[in-house]
Amino acid sequence: MTPTPTTLPMIDTNIHPAIEAHLDMPAMLPNDQLPSFDGDRIIQYREALREAMSEEMRRDKRVFLLGEEVAQYNGAYKISQGMLDEFGAKRVIDTPISENGFAGMAIAAAMSGLRPIVEFMSWSFSFVAADPILNNAPKMLYMSGGQFGCPIVFRGNDGAGGQLASTHSWCVEALYANVPGLKMAIPSNPYDAKGLLKTAIRDPDPVFFLESERMLGDKAHVPEEEYYIPFGQARLAREGDAVTLVSFGRPVHFCLEAAERLAAEGIEVDVLDMRTIRPLDIDSIIERVKITNKVLVVDQSWPFASIASEVITQICERCFDWLDSPPARLNTADVPTPYAKGLEYDYLPNPDRIYEAVKGMMG
Amino acid sequence: MAINITMPRLSDTMEQGTVVKWHVNAGDTVSSGDVIADIETDKATMELESFDDGVVASLAIGEGQKINVGETIIILAEDGESVEDAMKSVGVSGSAAASAGGSDTPVPQTAPQTPSATAVAEPPATSNSSGNSSNNEDRVFASPLARKIAREHNLPIGSITGSGPSGRILKKDVEMMIGGPAVNAPTAPVASTAATAAPMPAPLPAPLPAPGAALESKTVALNTMRQIIATKLVESKTTIPHYQVTMSARMDSLNNLRGELNEQLAAQGVKLSVNDFIVRACAIAMHQHPFINSSWNPDSGQSSPSIQLHGHVNIGVAVSLPEEKGGGLVVATINNADQIGLRQISSETKRLAAKARDKGLAPAELTGSTFTISNLGMFGVEHFTAIINPPNAAILAVGRAIDKPFIEYDADGEAELVIGSEMSMTISSDHRIIDGAMAAAYLKTVKELLESPASLLV
């Protein structure tokens, strides 16, 4: 007699797992009903991430964190500082330097009902885990005919971290966002980092969560009360009438800096922080483009087949007749990331380049 | 490869252009952005900038010469290319090119020439010219938003001067032409006469204003059409020596014939208007009076003034545009009106009038008239005079047919009082071309054709 496998529960419900997971989702509020963006509870971006993970781990025992140096060393970037003490070694797990192994293991855990958070020290290291994170996680719900979802968060540092050179400065948003079945968040500030990470942990699908070591020390107000930021809901960080700057992640700050300089010359631009790339809040972009009639997408990934290319395509599809100039993009230079400090600055979509690009569009 | 620079389309209605002045000679080095020539269009004299770098291999036409849009005006040798190679690559021998460059020989004029060399309907569109150079002469560069706004205001995009990169028309350029969101700009320009046209029902009487109602005082910005009407008609009235000759025609026979024809043709959906008969009569009368169907060629600096007799009869019909389209008027052209029958004239007039009022006419439907008719009969007007529509030499102002008492003599010479229908026609003529007797003779022919309308059928 063949023994019945006991490691997995028998499927004894007609409710689709993805739907069931959604039933567990907290209320998703529009921007104007979220807590105030401004305030005086000033904490670091890394602390905001830690609060998000800790709150969700307190709420839900299925949530756990694993990755290199997350436990005993308190995190390579001190994001998980103190979490081992609070949650213990079963829920804050140090792994070997083996992304392929621990990412795959975490995916299996997610399929089996747990809620893993996988920390990649850098997204640059995620490529050795490409098969599990791209070929398994995003397709699991589809390939299993709805039997297994994959509620997992992969998070880590993305983009040029400051003289880390070509192989450690990857921007993965364009590469990974190409895959259907995953979600991708890329917060630019502590408020969004917390609100989006909490949503990512609650989300029933695999979420690729892109941080930046250049922002981990950024300080800003993070509300005391619990809040979740819906995916696919951009924030208008600055309102203008001349050009709409569309950006996400660290380049949002470059945009805001350029906007200040432009404002000094009487040019007021929009800065739209997309917050998530998948889903993409194209409606908010269209809404602003219909007002400014000009758009510049500022994207820290390479130009060829980039997120900027996708955004501009959708703009052309959706509001071509509202454009008064060719929709423009500003990416990093189409070369491997340079090591030299000055070259790295010039390579990025920095404030100087944004300023020049907007001036060019204004004729 | 040699660079062929062709006559650009500098306005929506431009079909030909004249090189008024060359700014370069063969052998000169030209850089992108250099002014190479002054081009006279139907509206203005504009500077033409080169869009390319090169050495002038040949000027294809001399100063004062007019050619069609799209034909070569200058050939540039590219950097590193010899002039001979450049000429070969465009299929011209070096010596032929040299003789063509700067030639003083006037070319035969094959088309009407505009009377003024310096009409300024728009600011010099240097940026626009670059956007229209070489093989892109038909393409008007405009942002999608500019096109959308222009379309919504029924404004031909080609009539707008672009201020953006490569002369691209931007939102602000269109808004400037519209003069603000409140004013609707209507269809294509090339308007002229002081009148309106045939197939339009007389307007209903306006309701009385409420007691105490006041008129509003405000400044209305000019739309493109109003600007062009203003410019062209001032030019016409101040440079052309107008005079008028009036003659009346008995319309009884024509009315009877028209009634009979319409009755028989009703089943086929044909309804001829009086205006259709007038168009036909005016057109075929040109065969006896070719000077009415002509244009004045002004002194071009290269050749002395001359009169251009046209080999075709294209009758322009003034069509007024409804208020909600921004008002104004256009001249719809019925080509070869002497060669086509009443039925075709009727359907073509109806088609053009409907299209003009609905969405505007294409440039080809607005230009090329050789004579214009303005009919205010449907408004109850008995007699009026019109301003010549350049480059026409004359315009006919047609009033309404009215019943009048006439004294007629029977076979025995007995006078008797009869009721007859009479229509007044007033021709305004350019006295440089048409003397009073010529105008009178032409009107007499038209009158005879209208009074013996069978001749209009065959």
Tab-separated table of N, CA and C in Angstrom, chain B residues 57-192:
chain	number	residue	atom	x	y	z
B	57	ALA	N	25.773	73.430	-56.136
B	57	ALA	CA	26.174	72.909	-57.440
B	57	ALA	C	25.453	73.671	-58.533
B	58	SER	N	24.201	73.969	-58.280
B	58	SER	CA	23.432	74.623	-59.338
B	58	SER	C	22.172	75.257	-58.771
B	59	LEU	N	21.875	76.448	-59.290
B	59	LEU	CA	20.561	77.019	-59.013
B	59	LEU	C	19.663	76.568	-60.156
B	60	ALA	N	18.615	75.833	-59.840
B	60	ALA	CA	17.818	75.228	-60.907
B	60	ALA	C	16.912	76.241	-61.598
B	61	ILE	N	16.592	77.321	-60.922
B	61	ILE	CA	15.766	78.336	-61.573
B	61	ILE	C	16.320	79.709	-61.246
B	62	GLY	N	15.963	80.665	-62.076
B	62	GLY	CA	16.441	82.027	-61.885
B	62	GLY	C	15.503	82.812	-60.996
B	63	GLU	N	15.978	83.982	-60.579
B	63	GLU	CA	15.147	84.841	-59.741
B	63	GLU	C	13.905	85.260	-60.516
B	64	GLY	N	12.787	85.309	-59.817
B	64	GLY	CA	11.536	85.708	-60.448
B	64	GLY	C	10.801	84.554	-61.090
B	65	GLN	N	11.439	83.416	-61.172
B	65	GLN	CA	10.759	82.273	-61.788
B	65	GLN	C	9.881	81.548	-60.793
B	66	LYS	N	8.795	81.032	-61.301
B	66	LYS	CA	7.827	80.336	-60.444
B	66	LYS	C	7.780	78.873	-60.850
B	67	ILE	N	7.798	77.993	-59.867
B	67	ILE	CA	7.645	76.567	-60.173
B	67	ILE	C	6.721	75.912	-59.163
B	68	ASN	N	6.343	74.712	-59.502
B	68	ASN	CA	5.422	73.979	-58.638
B	68	ASN	C	6.121	73.493	-57.377
B	69	VAL	N	5.338	73.367	-56.347
B	69	VAL	CA	5.828	72.774	-55.106
B	69	VAL	C	6.361	71.373	-55.408
B	70	GLY	N	7.537	71.069	-54.871
B	70	GLY	CA	8.103	69.735	-55.060
B	70	GLY	C	9.133	69.678	-56.163
B	71	GLU	N	9.201	70.737	-57.003
B	71	GLU	CA	10.206	70.721	-58.067
B	71	GLU	C	11.518	71.308	-57.542
B	72	THR	N	12.599	70.838	-58.105
B	72	THR	CA	13.928	71.228	-57.623
B	72	THR	C	14.173	72.714	-57.846
B	73	ILE	N	14.700	73.380	-56.815
B	73	ILE	CA	15.099	74.770	-57.004
B	73	ILE	C	16.614	74.942	-56.885
B	74	ILE	N	17.252	74.042	-56.150
B	74	ILE	CA	18.698	74.177	-55.979
B	74	ILE	C	19.275	72.794	-55.731
B	75	ILE	N	20.489	72.584	-56.226
B	75	ILE	CA	21.157	71.302	-56.002
B	75	ILE	C	22.449	71.575	-55.234
B	76	LEU	N	22.645	70.868	-54.146
B	76	LEU	CA	23.857	71.009	-53.344
B	76	LEU	C	24.736	69.775	-53.535
B	77	ALA	N	26.038	70.009	-53.630
B	77	ALA	CA	26.992	68.897	-53.578
B	77	ALA	C	27.319	68.663	-52.119
B	78	GLU	N	27.287	67.398	-51.746
B	78	GLU	CA	27.584	67.066	-50.354
B	78	GLU	C	29.064	67.257	-50.082
B	79	ASP	N	29.389	67.298	-48.791
B	79	ASP	CA	30.769	67.420	-48.382
B	79	ASP	C	31.612	66.346	-49.074
B	80	GLY	N	32.684	66.737	-49.744
B	80	GLY	CA	33.575	65.776	-50.386
B	80	GLY	C	33.135	65.380	-51.778
B	81	GLU	N	31.995	65.859	-52.200
B	81	GLU	CA	31.480	65.491	-53.526
B	81	GLU	C	31.763	66.657	-54.486
B	82	SER	N	32.206	66.341	-55.706
B	82	SER	CA	32.460	67.419	-56.651
B	82	SER	C	31.132	67.880	-57.243
B	83	VAL	N	31.155	69.111	-57.730
B	83	VAL	CA	29.943	69.663	-58.330
B	83	VAL	C	29.482	68.800	-59.503
B	84	GLU	N	30.481	68.309	-60.291
B	84	GLU	CA	30.129	67.494	-61.448
B	84	GLU	C	29.421	66.211	-61.027
B	85	ASP	N	29.986	65.581	-59.981
B	85	ASP	CA	29.359	64.344	-59.503
B	85	ASP	C	27.942	64.613	-59.016
B	86	ALA	N	27.803	65.743	-58.328
B	86	ALA	CA	26.482	66.084	-57.796
B	86	ALA	C	25.482	66.240	-58.933
B	87	MET	N	25.939	66.924	-60.017
B	87	MET	CA	25.037	67.140	-61.144
B	87	MET	C	24.699	65.816	-61.809
B	88	LYS	N	25.708	64.950	-61.912
B	88	LYS	CA	25.461	63.656	-62.552
B	88	LYS	C	24.443	62.849	-61.761
B	89	SER	N	24.620	62.914	-60.472
B	89	SER	CA	23.758	62.072	-59.639
B	89	SER	C	22.304	62.520	-59.721
B	90	VAL	N	22.076	63.750	-60.130
B	90	VAL	CA	20.679	64.151	-60.334
B	90	VAL	C	20.328	64.219	-61.816
B	91	GLY	N	21.265	63.758	-62.661
B	91	GLY	CA	20.956	63.635	-64.079
B	91	GLY	C	20.965	64.940	-64.845
B	92	VAL	N	21.856	65.865	-64.479
B	92	VAL	CA	21.972	67.133	-65.192
B	92	VAL	C	23.419	67.306	-65.579
B	93	SER	N	23.681	67.763	-66.784
B	93	SER	CA	25.065	67.980	-67.160
B	93	SER	C	25.540	69.296	-66.577
B	94	GLY	N	26.824	69.352	-66.339
B	94	GLY	CA	27.378	70.536	-65.699
B	94	GLY	C	27.124	71.808	-66.466
B	95	SER	N	27.274	71.761	-67.791
B	95	SER	CA	27.110	72.989	-68.558
B	95	SER	C	25.658	73.449	-68.562
B	96	ALA	N	24.750	72.470	-68.621
B	96	ALA	CA	23.329	72.837	-68.606
B	96	ALA	C	22.975	73.522	-67.306
B	97	ALA	N	23.550	72.993	-66.242
B	97	ALA	CA	23.246	73.571	-64.946
B	97	ALA	C	23.795	74.988	-64.854
B	98	ALA	N	24.999	75.149	-65.365
B	98	ALA	CA	25.608	76.464	-65.265
B	98	ALA	C	24.778	77.502	-65.990
B	99	SER	N	24.220	77.120	-67.141
B	99	SER	CA	23.440	78.101	-67.875
B	99	SER	C	22.101	78.370	-67.198
B	100	ALA	N	21.594	77.373	-66.492
B	100	ALA	CA	20.309	77.588	-65.831
B	100	ALA	C	20.465	78.514	-64.638
B	101	GLY	N	21.581	78.372	-63.941
B	101	GLY	CA	21.787	79.168	-62.740
B	101	GLY	C	21.805	80.650	-63.073
B	102	GLY	N	20.974	81.387	-62.413
B	102	GLY	CA	20.984	82.834	-62.548
B	102	GLY	C	20.502	83.314	-63.897
B	103	SER	N	19.874	82.460	-64.641
B	103	SER	CA	19.386	82.855	-65.958
B	103	SER	C	18.391	83.994	-65.861
B	104	ASP	N	18.495	84.895	-66.820
B	104	ASP	CA	17.560	86.016	-66.840
B	104	ASP	C	16.357	85.726	-67.711
B	105	THR	N	16.395	84.610	-68.410
B	105	THR	CA	15.318	84.327	-69.340
B	105	THR	C	14.033	84.012	-68.585
B	106	PRO	N	13.000	84.787	-68.843
B	106	PRO	CA	11.757	84.467	-68.130
B	106	PRO	C	11.170	83.170	-68.662
B	107	VAL	N	10.657	82.365	-67.771
B	107	VAL	CA	9.996	81.145	-68.229
B	107	VAL	C	8.556	81.474	-68.549
B	108	PRO	N	8.000	80.716	-69.476
B	108	PRO	CA	6.596	80.984	-69.795
B	108	PRO	C	5.735	80.744	-68.554
B	109	GLN	N	4.825	81.632	-68.353
B	109	GLN	CA	3.946	81.483	-67.197
B	109	GLN	C	2.808	80.556	-67.573
B	110	THR	N	2.636	79.535	-66.813
B	110	THR	CA	1.585	78.587	-67.141
B	110	THR	C	0.438	78.652	-66.142
B	111	ALA	N	0.578	79.492	-65.184
B	111	ALA	CA	-0.473	79.534	-64.177
B	111	ALA	C	-0.635	80.954	-63.687
B	112	PRO	N	-1.752	81.220	-63.070
B	112	PRO	CA	-1.988	82.577	-62.576
B	112	PRO	C	-0.949	82.968	-61.545
B	113	GLN	N	-0.584	84.195	-61.600
B	113	GLN	CA	0.406	84.679	-60.642
B	113	GLN	C	-0.278	85.624	-59.677
B	114	THR	N	0.116	85.582	-58.463
B	114	THR	CA	-0.508	86.465	-57.477
B	114	THR	C	-0.064	87.879	-57.716
B	115	PRO	N	-0.921	88.821	-57.478
B	115	PRO	CA	-0.615	90.188	-57.831
B	115	PRO	C	0.438	90.834	-56.932
B	116	SER	N	0.604	90.410	-55.731
B	116	SER	CA	1.510	91.119	-54.851
B	116	SER	C	2.719	90.279	-54.526
B	117	ALA	N	3.863	90.951	-54.443
B	117	ALA	CA	5.094	90.220	-54.120
B	117	ALA	C	5.367	90.214	-52.631
B	118	THR	N	4.679	91.011	-51.879
B	118	THR	CA	5.057	91.154	-50.472
B	118	THR	C	3.883	91.006	-49.522
B	119	ALA	N	2.869	90.298	-49.959
B	119	ALA	CA	1.744	90.095	-49.050
B	119	ALA	C	2.224	89.395	-47.792
B	120	VAL	N	1.855	89.920	-46.669
B	120	VAL	CA	2.298	89.290	-45.422
B	120	VAL	C	1.078	88.863	-44.626
B	121	ALA	N	0.690	87.622	-44.842
B	121	ALA	CA	-0.440	87.091	-44.090
B	121	ALA	C	0.034	86.463	-42.802
B	122	GLU	N	1.298	86.056	-42.790
B	122	GLU	CA	1.850	85.380	-41.628
B	122	GLU	C	3.261	85.903	-41.444
B	123	PRO	N	3.814	85.746	-40.251
B	123	PRO	CA	5.212	86.129	-40.082
B	123	PRO	C	6.092	85.218	-40.919
B	124	PRO	N	7.252	85.699	-41.331
B	124	PRO	CA	8.138	84.842	-42.133
B	124	PRO	C	8.386	83.531	-41.417
B	125	ALA	N	8.076	82.446	-42.087
B	125	ALA	CA	8.105	81.148	-41.405
B	125	ALA	C	9.410	80.440	-41.684
B	126	THR	N	10.487	80.965	-41.187
B	126	THR	CA	11.774	80.348	-41.467
B	126	THR	C	11.854	78.958	-40.866
B	127	SER	N	11.347	78.811	-39.672
B	127	SER	CA	11.447	77.495	-39.050
B	127	SER	C	10.567	76.495	-39.774
B	128	ASN	N	9.425	76.982	-40.235
B	128	ASN	CA	8.510	76.093	-40.949
B	128	ASN	C	9.152	75.564	-42.215
B	129	SER	N	9.935	76.427	-42.864
B	129	SER	CA	10.500	76.020	-44.138
B	129	SER	C	11.432	74.828	-43.962
B	130	SER	N	12.178	74.828	-42.870
B	130	SER	CA	13.102	73.716	-42.700
B	130	SER	C	12.339	72.417	-42.479
B	131	GLY	N	11.197	72.528	-41.833
B	131	GLY	CA	10.402	71.331	-41.601
B	131	GLY	C	9.782	70.788	-42.873
B	132	ASN	N	9.821	71.585	-43.920
B	132	ASN	CA	9.153	71.161	-45.132
B	132	ASN	C	10.135	70.911	-46.257
B	133	SER	N	11.418	70.817	-45.959
B	133	SER	CA	12.378	70.784	-47.042
B	133	SER	C	12.463	69.401	-47.675
B	134	SER	N	13.163	69.365	-48.755
B	134	SER	CA	13.473	68.181	-49.548
B	134	SER	C	12.295	67.227	-49.708
B	135	ASN	N	12.482	65.958	-49.353
B	135	ASN	CA	11.443	65.004	-49.702
B	135	ASN	C	10.280	65.017	-48.720
B	136	ASN	N	10.286	65.959	-47.798
B	136	ASN	CA	9.208	66.002	-46.823
B	136	ASN	C	8.254	67.155	-47.102
B	137	GLU	N	8.235	67.627	-48.348
B	137	GLU	CA	7.526	68.885	-48.555
B	137	GLU	C	6.022	68.789	-48.270
B	138	ASP	N	5.475	67.583	-48.303
B	138	ASP	CA	4.050	67.456	-48.061
B	138	ASP	C	3.726	67.283	-46.580
B	139	ARG	N	4.736	67.018	-45.801
B	139	ARG	CA	4.510	66.661	-44.405
B	139	ARG	C	4.548	67.919	-43.543
B	140	VAL	N	3.483	68.147	-42.815
B	140	VAL	CA	3.480	69.245	-41.858
B	140	VAL	C	3.813	68.656	-40.489
B	141	PHE	N	4.835	69.187	-39.858
B	141	PHE	CA	5.232	68.647	-38.568
B	141	PHE	C	4.463	69.348	-37.462
B	142	ALA	N	3.758	68.562	-36.693
B	142	ALA	CA	2.973	69.124	-35.599
B	142	ALA	C	2.902	68.095	-34.491
B	143	SER	N	2.821	68.586	-33.269
B	143	SER	CA	2.685	67.642	-32.162
B	143	SER	C	1.285	67.043	-32.217
B	144	PRO	N	1.125	65.839	-31.669
B	144	PRO	CA	-0.210	65.238	-31.677
B	144	PRO	C	-1.253	66.143	-31.030
B	145	LEU	N	-0.860	66.819	-29.960
B	145	LEU	CA	-1.807	67.706	-29.281
B	145	LEU	C	-2.172	68.898	-30.162
B	146	ALA	N	-1.170	69.450	-30.846
B	146	ALA	CA	-1.444	70.578	-31.736
B	146	ALA	C	-2.418	70.151	-32.836
B	147	ARG	N	-2.216	68.956	-33.375
B	147	ARG	CA	-3.124	68.453	-34.417
B	147	ARG	C	-4.532	68.281	-33.865
B	148	LYS	N	-4.597	67.770	-32.642
B	148	LYS	CA	-5.906	67.520	-32.039
B	148	LYS	C	-6.671	68.833	-31.855
B	149	ILE	N	-5.970	69.837	-31.320
B	149	ILE	CA	-6.647	71.120	-31.065
B	149	ILE	C	-7.051	71.762	-32.391
B	150	ALA	N	-6.129	71.692	-33.372
B	150	ALA	CA	-6.435	72.283	-34.676
B	150	ALA	C	-7.649	71.601	-35.300
B	151	ARG	N	-7.698	70.265	-35.168
B	151	ARG	CA	-8.807	69.509	-35.727
B	151	ARG	C	-10.111	69.918	-35.048
B	152	GLU	N	-10.044	70.061	-33.734
B	152	GLU	CA	-11.251	70.435	-32.988
B	152	GLU	C	-11.750	71.819	-33.394
B	153	HIS	N	-10.827	72.667	-33.819
B	153	HIS	CA	-11.225	74.019	-34.223
B	153	HIS	C	-11.322	74.154	-35.737
B	154	ASN	N	-11.251	72.995	-36.415
B	154	ASN	CA	-11.404	73.002	-37.862
B	154	ASN	C	-10.384	73.919	-38.534
B	155	LEU	N	-9.194	73.929	-37.982
B	155	LEU	CA	-8.149	74.803	-38.476
B	155	LEU	C	-7.150	73.953	-39.246
B	156	PRO	N	-6.892	74.267	-40.510
B	156	PRO	CA	-5.916	73.443	-41.240
B	156	PRO	C	-4.538	73.592	-40.610
B	157	ILE	N	-3.935	72.472	-40.307
B	157	ILE	CA	-2.677	72.490	-39.551
B	157	ILE	C	-1.590	73.189	-40.360
B	158	GLY	N	-1.684	73.083	-41.689
B	158	GLY	CA	-0.643	73.670	-42.520
B	158	GLY	C	-0.654	75.191	-42.532
B	159	SER	N	-1.736	75.778	-42.035
B	159	SER	CA	-1.806	77.243	-42.054
B	159	SER	C	-1.130	77.843	-40.832
B	160	ILE	N	-0.604	76.981	-39.971
B	160	ILE	CA	-0.031	77.469	-38.720
B	160	ILE	C	1.495	77.413	-38.812
B	161	THR	N	2.117	78.428	-38.282
B	161	THR	CA	3.574	78.448	-38.266
B	161	THR	C	4.069	77.799	-36.986
B	162	GLY	N	4.951	76.825	-37.125
B	162	GLY	CA	5.442	76.092	-35.963
B	162	GLY	C	6.636	76.783	-35.318
B	163	SER	N	6.705	76.727	-34.022
B	163	SER	CA	7.829	77.334	-33.311
B	163	SER	C	8.711	76.294	-32.642
B	164	GLY	N	8.355	75.019	-32.783
B	164	GLY	CA	9.109	73.968	-32.094
B	164	GLY	C	10.319	73.513	-32.894
B	165	PRO	N	10.958	72.460	-32.401
B	165	PRO	CA	12.124	71.929	-33.116
B	165	PRO	C	11.768	71.546	-34.550
B	166	SER	N	12.620	71.884	-35.494
B	166	SER	CA	12.394	71.619	-36.926
B	166	SER	C	11.091	72.218	-37.408
B	167	GLY	N	10.650	73.288	-36.775
B	167	GLY	CA	9.423	73.938	-37.208
B	167	GLY	C	8.168	73.219	-36.784
B	168	ARG	N	8.296	72.316	-35.828
B	168	ARG	CA	7.110	71.575	-35.383
B	168	ARG	C	6.063	72.522	-34.794
B	169	ILE	N	4.823	72.289	-35.167
B	169	ILE	CA	3.734	73.099	-34.646
B	169	ILE	C	3.360	72.574	-33.265
B	170	LEU	N	3.345	73.457	-32.284
B	170	LEU	CA	3.077	73.072	-30.908
B	170	LEU	C	1.718	73.613	-30.468
B	171	LYS	N	1.310	73.163	-29.297
B	171	LYS	CA	0.038	73.617	-28.724
B	171	LYS	C	-0.045	75.139	-28.706
B	172	LYS	N	1.037	75.775	-28.253
B	172	LYS	CA	0.972	77.236	-28.111
B	172	LYS	C	0.790	77.928	-29.459
B	173	ASP	N	1.341	77.324	-30.528
B	173	ASP	CA	1.178	77.929	-31.856
B	173	ASP	C	-0.276	77.899	-32.290
B	174	VAL	N	-0.936	76.760	-32.007
B	174	VAL	CA	-2.346	76.633	-32.386
B	174	VAL	C	-3.180	77.577	-31.532
B	175	GLU	N	-2.864	77.629	-30.247
B	175	GLU	CA	-3.644	78.498	-29.352
B	175	GLU	C	-3.511	79.956	-29.766
B	176	MET	N	-2.333	80.300	-30.256
B	176	MET	CA	-2.143	81.673	-30.694
B	176	MET	C	-3.051	81.973	-31.889
B	177	MET	N	-3.167	80.988	-32.789
B	177	MET	CA	-4.013	81.185	-33.964
B	177	MET	C	-5.480	81.227	-33.575
B	178	ILE	N	-5.850	80.406	-32.633
B	178	ILE	CA	-7.247	80.373	-32.222
B	178	ILE	C	-7.591	81.652	-31.484
B	179	GLY	N	-6.593	82.208	-30.834
B	179	GLY	CA	-6.829	83.440	-30.102
B	179	GLY	C	-7.633	83.206	-28.847
B	180	GLY	N	-7.442	82.084	-28.235
B	180	GLY	CA	-8.150	81.795	-26.993
B	180	GLY	C	-9.205	80.758	-27.208
B	181	PRO	N	-9.601	80.093	-26.151
B	181	PRO	CA	-10.498	78.954	-26.271
B	181	PRO	C	-11.904	79.334	-26.738
B	182	ALA	N	-12.273	80.609	-26.582
B	182	ALA	CA	-13.665	80.968	-26.877
B	182	ALA	C	-13.919	81.069	-28.367
B	183	VAL	N	-12.900	81.400	-29.143
B	183	VAL	CA	-13.114	81.671	-30.565
B	183	VAL	C	-12.851	80.409	-31.378
B	184	ASN	N	-13.815	80.016	-32.126
B	184	ASN	CA	-13.627	78.856	-32.982
B	184	ASN	C	-13.076	79.271	-34.328
B	185	ALA	N	-12.027	78.633	-34.733
B	185	ALA	CA	-11.479	78.944	-36.055
B	185	ALA	C	-12.073	77.995	-37.081
B	186	PRO	N	-12.445	78.506	-38.218
B	186	PRO	CA	-13.144	77.686	-39.199
B	186	PRO	C	-12.222	77.019	-40.205
B	187	THR	N	-12.770	76.677	-41.338
B	187	THR	CA	-12.055	75.890	-42.342
B	187	THR	C	-11.003	76.685	-43.082
B	188	ALA	N	-10.461	76.029	-44.071
B	188	ALA	CA	-9.319	76.550	-44.795
B	188	ALA	C	-9.562	77.933	-45.387
B	189	PRO	N	-8.472	78.675	-45.536
B	189	PRO	CA	-8.562	80.047	-46.016
B	189	PRO	C	-8.705	80.155	-47.531
B	190	VAL	N	-8.011	81.085	-48.130
B	190	VAL	CA	-8.174	81.443	-49.525
B	190	VAL	C	-9.598	81.905	-49.734
B	191	ALA	N	-9.941	82.860	-48.963
B	191	ALA	CA	-11.281	83.402	-49.067
B	191	ALA	C	-11.193	84.695	-49.837
B	192	SER	N	-12.306	85.215	-50.219
B	192	SER	CA	-12.175	86.479	-50.908
B	192	SER	C	-13.417	87.311	-50.922
